[in-house]
mmCIF file of C-alpha atoms in Angstrom:
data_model
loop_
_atom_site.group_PDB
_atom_site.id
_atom_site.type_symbol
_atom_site.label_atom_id
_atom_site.label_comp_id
_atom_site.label_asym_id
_atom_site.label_seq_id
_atom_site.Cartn_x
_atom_site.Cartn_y
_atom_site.Cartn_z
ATOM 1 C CA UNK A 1 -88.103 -59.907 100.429
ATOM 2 C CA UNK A 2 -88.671 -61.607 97.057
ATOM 3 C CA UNK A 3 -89.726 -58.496 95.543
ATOM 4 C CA UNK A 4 -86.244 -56.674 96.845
ATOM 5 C CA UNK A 5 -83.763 -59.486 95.256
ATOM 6 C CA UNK A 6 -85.670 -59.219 92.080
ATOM 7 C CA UNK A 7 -85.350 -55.551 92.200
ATOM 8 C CA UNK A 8 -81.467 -56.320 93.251
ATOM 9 C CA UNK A 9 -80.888 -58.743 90.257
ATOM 10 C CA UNK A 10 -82.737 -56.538 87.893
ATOM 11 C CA UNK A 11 -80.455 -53.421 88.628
ATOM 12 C CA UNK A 12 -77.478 -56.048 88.338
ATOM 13 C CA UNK A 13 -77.967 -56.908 85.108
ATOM 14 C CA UNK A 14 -78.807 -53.659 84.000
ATOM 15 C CA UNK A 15 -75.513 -52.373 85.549
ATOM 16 C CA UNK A 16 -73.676 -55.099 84.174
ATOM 17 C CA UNK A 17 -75.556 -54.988 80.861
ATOM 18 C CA UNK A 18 -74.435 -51.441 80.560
ATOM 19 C CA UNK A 19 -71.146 -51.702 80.973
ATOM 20 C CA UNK A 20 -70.509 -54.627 78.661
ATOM 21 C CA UNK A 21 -72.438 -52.322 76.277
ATOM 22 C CA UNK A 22 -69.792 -49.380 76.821
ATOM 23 C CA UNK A 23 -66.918 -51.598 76.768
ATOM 24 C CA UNK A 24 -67.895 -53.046 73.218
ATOM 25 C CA UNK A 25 -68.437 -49.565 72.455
ATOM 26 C CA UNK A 26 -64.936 -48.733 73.549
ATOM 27 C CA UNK A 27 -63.829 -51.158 71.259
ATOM 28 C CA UNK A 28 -65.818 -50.555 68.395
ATOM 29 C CA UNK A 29 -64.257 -46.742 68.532
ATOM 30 C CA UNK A 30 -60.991 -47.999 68.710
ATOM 31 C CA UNK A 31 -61.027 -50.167 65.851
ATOM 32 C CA UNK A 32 -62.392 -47.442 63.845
ATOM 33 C CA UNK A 33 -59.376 -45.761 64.645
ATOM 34 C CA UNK A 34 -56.927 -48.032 64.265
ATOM 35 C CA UNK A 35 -58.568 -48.670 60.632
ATOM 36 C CA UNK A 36 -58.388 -44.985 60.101
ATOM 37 C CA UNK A 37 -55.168 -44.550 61.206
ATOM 38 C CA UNK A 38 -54.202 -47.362 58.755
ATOM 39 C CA UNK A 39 -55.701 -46.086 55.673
ATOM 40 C CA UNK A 40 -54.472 -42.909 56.330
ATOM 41 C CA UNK A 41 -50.937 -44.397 56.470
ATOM 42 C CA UNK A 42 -51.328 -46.434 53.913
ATOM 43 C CA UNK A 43 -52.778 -43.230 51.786
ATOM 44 C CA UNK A 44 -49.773 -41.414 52.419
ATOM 45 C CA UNK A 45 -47.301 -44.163 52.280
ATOM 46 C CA UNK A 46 -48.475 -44.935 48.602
ATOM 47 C CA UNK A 47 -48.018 -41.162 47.271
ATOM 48 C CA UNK A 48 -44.789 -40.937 48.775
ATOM 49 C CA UNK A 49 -42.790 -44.298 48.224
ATOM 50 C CA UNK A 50 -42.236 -46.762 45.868
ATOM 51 C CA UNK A 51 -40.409 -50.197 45.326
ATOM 52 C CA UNK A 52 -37.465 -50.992 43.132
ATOM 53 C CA UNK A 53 -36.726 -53.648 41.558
ATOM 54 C CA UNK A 54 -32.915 -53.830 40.645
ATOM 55 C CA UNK A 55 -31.710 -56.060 36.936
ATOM 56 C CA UNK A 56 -28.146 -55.960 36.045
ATOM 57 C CA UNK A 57 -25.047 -55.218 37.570
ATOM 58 C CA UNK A 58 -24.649 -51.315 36.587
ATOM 59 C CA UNK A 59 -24.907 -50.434 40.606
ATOM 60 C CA UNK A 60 -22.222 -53.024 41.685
ATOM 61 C CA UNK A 61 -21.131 -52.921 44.047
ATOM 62 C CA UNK A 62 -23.521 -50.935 46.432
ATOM 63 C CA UNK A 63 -26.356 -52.948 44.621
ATOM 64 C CA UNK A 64 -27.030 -56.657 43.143
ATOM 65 C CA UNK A 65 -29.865 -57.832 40.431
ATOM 66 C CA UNK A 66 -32.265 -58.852 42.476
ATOM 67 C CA UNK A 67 -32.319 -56.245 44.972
ATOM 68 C CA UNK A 68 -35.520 -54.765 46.403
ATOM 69 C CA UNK A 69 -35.292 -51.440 47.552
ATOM 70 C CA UNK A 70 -37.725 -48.505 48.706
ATOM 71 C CA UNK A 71 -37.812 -45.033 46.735
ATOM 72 C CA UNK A 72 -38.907 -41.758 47.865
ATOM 73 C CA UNK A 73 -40.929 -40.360 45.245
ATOM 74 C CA UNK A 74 -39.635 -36.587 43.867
ATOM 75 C CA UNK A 75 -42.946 -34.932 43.689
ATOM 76 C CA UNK A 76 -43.388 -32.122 45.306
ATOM 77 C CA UNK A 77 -40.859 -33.198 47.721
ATOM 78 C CA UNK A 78 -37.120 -32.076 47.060
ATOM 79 C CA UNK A 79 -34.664 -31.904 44.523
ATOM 80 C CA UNK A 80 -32.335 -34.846 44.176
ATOM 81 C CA UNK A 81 -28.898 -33.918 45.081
ATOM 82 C CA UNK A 82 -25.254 -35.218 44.014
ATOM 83 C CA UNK A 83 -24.245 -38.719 45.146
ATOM 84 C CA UNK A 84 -27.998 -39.917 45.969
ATOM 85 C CA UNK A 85 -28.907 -43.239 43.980
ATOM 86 C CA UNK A 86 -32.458 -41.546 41.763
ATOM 87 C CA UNK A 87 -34.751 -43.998 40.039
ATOM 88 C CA UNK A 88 -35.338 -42.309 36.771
ATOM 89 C CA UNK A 89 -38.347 -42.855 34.089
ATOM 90 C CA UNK A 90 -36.816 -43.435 30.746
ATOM 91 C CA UNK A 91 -40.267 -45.007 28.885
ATOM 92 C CA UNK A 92 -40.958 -41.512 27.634
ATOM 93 C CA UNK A 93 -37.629 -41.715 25.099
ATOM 94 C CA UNK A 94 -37.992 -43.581 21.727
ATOM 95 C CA UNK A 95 -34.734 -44.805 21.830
ATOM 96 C CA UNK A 96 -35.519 -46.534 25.759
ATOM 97 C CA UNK A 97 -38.214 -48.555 24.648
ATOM 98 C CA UNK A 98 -35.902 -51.676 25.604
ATOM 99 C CA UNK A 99 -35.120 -50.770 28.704
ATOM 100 C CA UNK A 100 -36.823 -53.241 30.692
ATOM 101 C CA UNK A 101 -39.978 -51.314 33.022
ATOM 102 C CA UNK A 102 -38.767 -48.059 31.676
ATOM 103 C CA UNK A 103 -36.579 -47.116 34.730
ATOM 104 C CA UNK A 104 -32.769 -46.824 35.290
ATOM 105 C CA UNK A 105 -31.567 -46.681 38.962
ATOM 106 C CA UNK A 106 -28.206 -45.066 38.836
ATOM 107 C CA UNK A 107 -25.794 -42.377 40.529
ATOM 108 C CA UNK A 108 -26.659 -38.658 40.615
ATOM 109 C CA UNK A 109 -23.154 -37.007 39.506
ATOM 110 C CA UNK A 110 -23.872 -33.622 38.504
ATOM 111 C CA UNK A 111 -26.709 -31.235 38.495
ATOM 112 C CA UNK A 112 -27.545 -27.830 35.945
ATOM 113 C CA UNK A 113 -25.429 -25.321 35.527
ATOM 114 C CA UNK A 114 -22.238 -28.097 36.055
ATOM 115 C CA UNK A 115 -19.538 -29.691 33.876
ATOM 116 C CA UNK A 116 -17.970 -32.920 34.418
ATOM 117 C CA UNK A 117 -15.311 -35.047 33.134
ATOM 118 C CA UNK A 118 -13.010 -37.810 34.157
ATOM 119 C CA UNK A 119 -9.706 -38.140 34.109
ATOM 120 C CA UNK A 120 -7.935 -41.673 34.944
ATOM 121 C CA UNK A 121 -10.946 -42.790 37.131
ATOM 122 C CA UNK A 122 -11.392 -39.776 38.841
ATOM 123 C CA UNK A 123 -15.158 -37.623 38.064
ATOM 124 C CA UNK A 124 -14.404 -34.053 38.720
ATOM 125 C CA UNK A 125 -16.891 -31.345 38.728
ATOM 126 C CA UNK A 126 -16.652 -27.630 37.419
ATOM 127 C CA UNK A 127 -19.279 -25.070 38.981
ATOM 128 C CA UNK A 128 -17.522 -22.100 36.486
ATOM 129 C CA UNK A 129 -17.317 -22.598 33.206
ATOM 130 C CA UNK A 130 -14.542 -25.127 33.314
ATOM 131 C CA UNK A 131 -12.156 -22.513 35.087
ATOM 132 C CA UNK A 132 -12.061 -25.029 38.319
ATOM 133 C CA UNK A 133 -12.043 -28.566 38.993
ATOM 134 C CA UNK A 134 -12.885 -30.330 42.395
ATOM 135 C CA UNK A 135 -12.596 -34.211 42.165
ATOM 136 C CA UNK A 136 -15.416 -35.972 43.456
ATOM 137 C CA UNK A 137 -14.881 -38.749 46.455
ATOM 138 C CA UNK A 138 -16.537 -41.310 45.813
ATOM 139 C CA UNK A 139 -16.111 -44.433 48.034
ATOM 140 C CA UNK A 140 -19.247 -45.917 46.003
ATOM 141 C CA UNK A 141 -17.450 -46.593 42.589
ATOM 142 C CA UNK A 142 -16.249 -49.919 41.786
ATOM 143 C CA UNK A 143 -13.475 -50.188 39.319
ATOM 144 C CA UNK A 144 -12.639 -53.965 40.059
ATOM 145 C CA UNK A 145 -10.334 -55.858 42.142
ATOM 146 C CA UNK A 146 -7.466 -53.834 43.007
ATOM 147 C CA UNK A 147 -9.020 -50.694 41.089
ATOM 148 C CA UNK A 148 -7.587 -52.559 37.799
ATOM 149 C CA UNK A 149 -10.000 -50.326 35.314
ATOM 150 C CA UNK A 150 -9.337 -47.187 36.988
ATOM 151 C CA UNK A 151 -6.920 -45.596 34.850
ATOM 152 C CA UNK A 152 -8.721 -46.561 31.659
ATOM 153 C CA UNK A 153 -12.173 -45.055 33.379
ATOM 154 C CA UNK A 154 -12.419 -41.325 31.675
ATOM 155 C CA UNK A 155 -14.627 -39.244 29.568
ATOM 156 C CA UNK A 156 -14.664 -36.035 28.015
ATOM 157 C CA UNK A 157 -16.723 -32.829 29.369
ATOM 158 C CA UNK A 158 -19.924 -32.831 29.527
ATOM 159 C CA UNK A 159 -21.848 -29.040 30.209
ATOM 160 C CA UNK A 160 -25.517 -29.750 31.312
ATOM 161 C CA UNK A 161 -28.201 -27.077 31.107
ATOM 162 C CA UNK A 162 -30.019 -25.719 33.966
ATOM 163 C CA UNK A 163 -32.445 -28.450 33.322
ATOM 164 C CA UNK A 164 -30.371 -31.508 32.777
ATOM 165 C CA UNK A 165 -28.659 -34.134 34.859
ATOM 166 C CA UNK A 166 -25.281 -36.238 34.600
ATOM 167 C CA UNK A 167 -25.238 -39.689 36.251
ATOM 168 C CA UNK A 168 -23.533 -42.889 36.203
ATOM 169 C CA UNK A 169 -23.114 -46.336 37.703
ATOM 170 C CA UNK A 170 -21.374 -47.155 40.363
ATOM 171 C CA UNK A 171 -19.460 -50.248 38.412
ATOM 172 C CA UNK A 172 -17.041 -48.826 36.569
ATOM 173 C CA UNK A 173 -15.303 -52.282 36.607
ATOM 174 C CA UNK A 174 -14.940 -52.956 32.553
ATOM 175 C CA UNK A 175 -16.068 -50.980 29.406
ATOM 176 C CA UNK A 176 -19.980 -51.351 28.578
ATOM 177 C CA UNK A 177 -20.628 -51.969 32.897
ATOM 178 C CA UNK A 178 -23.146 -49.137 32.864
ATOM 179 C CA UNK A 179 -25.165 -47.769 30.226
ATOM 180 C CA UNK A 180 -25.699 -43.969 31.437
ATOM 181 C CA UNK A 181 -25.363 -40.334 30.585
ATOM 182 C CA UNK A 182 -22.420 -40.484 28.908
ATOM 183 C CA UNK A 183 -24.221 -40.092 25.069
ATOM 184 C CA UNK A 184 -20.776 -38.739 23.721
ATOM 185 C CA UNK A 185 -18.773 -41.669 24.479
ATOM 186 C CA UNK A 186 -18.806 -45.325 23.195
ATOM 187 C CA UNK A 187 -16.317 -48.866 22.814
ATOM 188 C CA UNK A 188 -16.164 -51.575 21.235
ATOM 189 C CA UNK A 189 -17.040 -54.701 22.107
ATOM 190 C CA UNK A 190 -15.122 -58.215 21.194
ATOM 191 C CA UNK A 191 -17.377 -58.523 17.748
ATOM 192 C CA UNK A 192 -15.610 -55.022 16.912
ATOM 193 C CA UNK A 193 -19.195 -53.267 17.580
ATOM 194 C CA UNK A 194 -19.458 -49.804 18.487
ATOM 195 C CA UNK A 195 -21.442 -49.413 21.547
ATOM 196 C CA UNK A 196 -22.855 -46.331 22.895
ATOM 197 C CA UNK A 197 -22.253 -45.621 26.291
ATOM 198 C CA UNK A 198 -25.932 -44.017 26.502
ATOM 199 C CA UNK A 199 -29.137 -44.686 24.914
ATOM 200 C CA UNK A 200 -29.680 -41.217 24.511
ATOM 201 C CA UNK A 201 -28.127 -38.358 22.129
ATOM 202 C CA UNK A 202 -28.340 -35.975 24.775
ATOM 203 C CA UNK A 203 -28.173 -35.318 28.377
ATOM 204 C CA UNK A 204 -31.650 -36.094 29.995
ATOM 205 C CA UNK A 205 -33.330 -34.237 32.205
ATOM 206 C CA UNK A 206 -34.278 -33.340 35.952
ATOM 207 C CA UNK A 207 -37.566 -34.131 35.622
ATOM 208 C CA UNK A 208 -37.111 -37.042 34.458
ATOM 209 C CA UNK A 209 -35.939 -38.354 37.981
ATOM 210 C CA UNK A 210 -38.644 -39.718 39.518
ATOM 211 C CA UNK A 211 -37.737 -41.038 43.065
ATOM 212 C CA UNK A 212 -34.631 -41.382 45.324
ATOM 213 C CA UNK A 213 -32.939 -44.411 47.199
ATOM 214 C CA UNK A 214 -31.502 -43.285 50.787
ATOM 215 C CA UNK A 215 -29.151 -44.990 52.619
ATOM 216 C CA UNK A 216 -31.319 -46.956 55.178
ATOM 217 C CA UNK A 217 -33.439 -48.447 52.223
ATOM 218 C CA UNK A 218 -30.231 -49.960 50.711
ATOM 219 C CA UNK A 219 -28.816 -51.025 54.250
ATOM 220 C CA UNK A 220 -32.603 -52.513 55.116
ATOM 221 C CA UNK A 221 -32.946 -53.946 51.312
ATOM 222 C CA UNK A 222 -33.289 -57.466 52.708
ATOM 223 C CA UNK A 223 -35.689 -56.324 55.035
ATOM 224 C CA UNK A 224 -37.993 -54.182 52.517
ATOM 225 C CA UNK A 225 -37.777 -57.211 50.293
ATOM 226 C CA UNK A 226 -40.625 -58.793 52.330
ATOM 227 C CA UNK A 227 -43.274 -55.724 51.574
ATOM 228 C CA UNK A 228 -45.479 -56.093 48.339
ATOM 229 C CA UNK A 229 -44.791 -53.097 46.890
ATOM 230 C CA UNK A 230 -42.381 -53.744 43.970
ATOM 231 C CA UNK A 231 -43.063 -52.462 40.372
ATOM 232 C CA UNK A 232 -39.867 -50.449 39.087
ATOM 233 C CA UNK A 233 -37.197 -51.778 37.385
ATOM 234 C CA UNK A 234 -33.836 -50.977 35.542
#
């Protein structure tokens, strides 16, 4: 009888034993994967975003200094397309050394192959040679209260290369809000100072766009400011 309850026990525990090995076995395999699944994540989430860090007040309205926002980088992805806010590297350009990080965050207005102008606050774009204008809508720009700068917003034509890119920002509230594409086109300031409306002598280029801000990540910005992944900077 003795020997039969020790037998009993014995295949107890080793029952018992065995499943408390497969269960930490379970476990083990899904941590693995769960770590896995992570890295992987985290692998791709690195090569295809970015943070944003926004300084000055060239975006107002849509965006404030101090804004953190999430970029989708360019590469290898898609081409940036007009009206999309782009992150674009300007550390490459001698005359951008000041630019603070190297980056300007602006708006995409025209691509190659386009013209553009402006005519009392309103950008228009020609796909033809300058035979047809279509004005652009954009509920983005910000000429200040009561659209008072509107009229005096305009700029001469501007005919980009397959290969360049036109943008601005989307505070167009007073002369000198945005320092941008517009390299033909300067005012002066209250010291009488000429000041370029571009660091640039030229139009730059599509490749120099490096990422682009959607919607969500500017309607989430508050949200995406908790995730430690800022490093760009206008």
């Amino acid at each position: 009888m003795l020997d039969k309850d020790l037998r009993k026990n014995e295949l107890y525990e080793y029952r018992f034993g065995f499943k408390e090995q497969k269960s930490n076995n379970i476990f083990i395999l899904l941590l693995l994967c769960a770590l896995f699944a992570f890295m992987a994540f985290r692998t791709y989430f690195v090569s295809c975003y970015g943070g944003v860090n926004v300084h000055g007040d060239s975006m107002n309205m849509t965006l404030q200094s101090g804004d953190k926002l999430l970029m989708r980088k360019t590469d290898g992805w898609r081409k940036a397309e007009r009206g999309d806010v782009i992150v674009v590297y300007v550390g490459d350009y001698e005359e951008c050394k000041t630019v603070g990080g190297g980056h300007l965050i602006k708006r995409l207005i025209a691509v190659g192959g386009e013209w553009v102008k402006c005519e009392d606050g309103v950008v228009q774009i020609s796909k033809d040679e300058g035979k047809n204008w279509t004005p652009l809508d954009e509920p983005y720009a910000y000429y200040g209260e009561k659209d008072k700068n509107k009229e005096n917003y305009d700029f001469g034509i501007y005919k980009l290369a397959e290969d360049e890119i036109f943008f601005l920002g989307d505070n167009r509230s007073r002369d000198g809000s945005s320092i941008d594409s517009r390299f033909q086109d300067s005012y002066t300031d209250g010291q009488g100072k000429t000041v370029k409306l571009s660091h640039l002598d030229c139009l730059y280029k599509e490749d120099d766009i490096v990422g682009i801000v959607f919607d969500w990540a500017i309607d989430y910005r508050e949200f995406l400011a908790g995730l430690p992944i800022w490093a760009k900077e206008e």
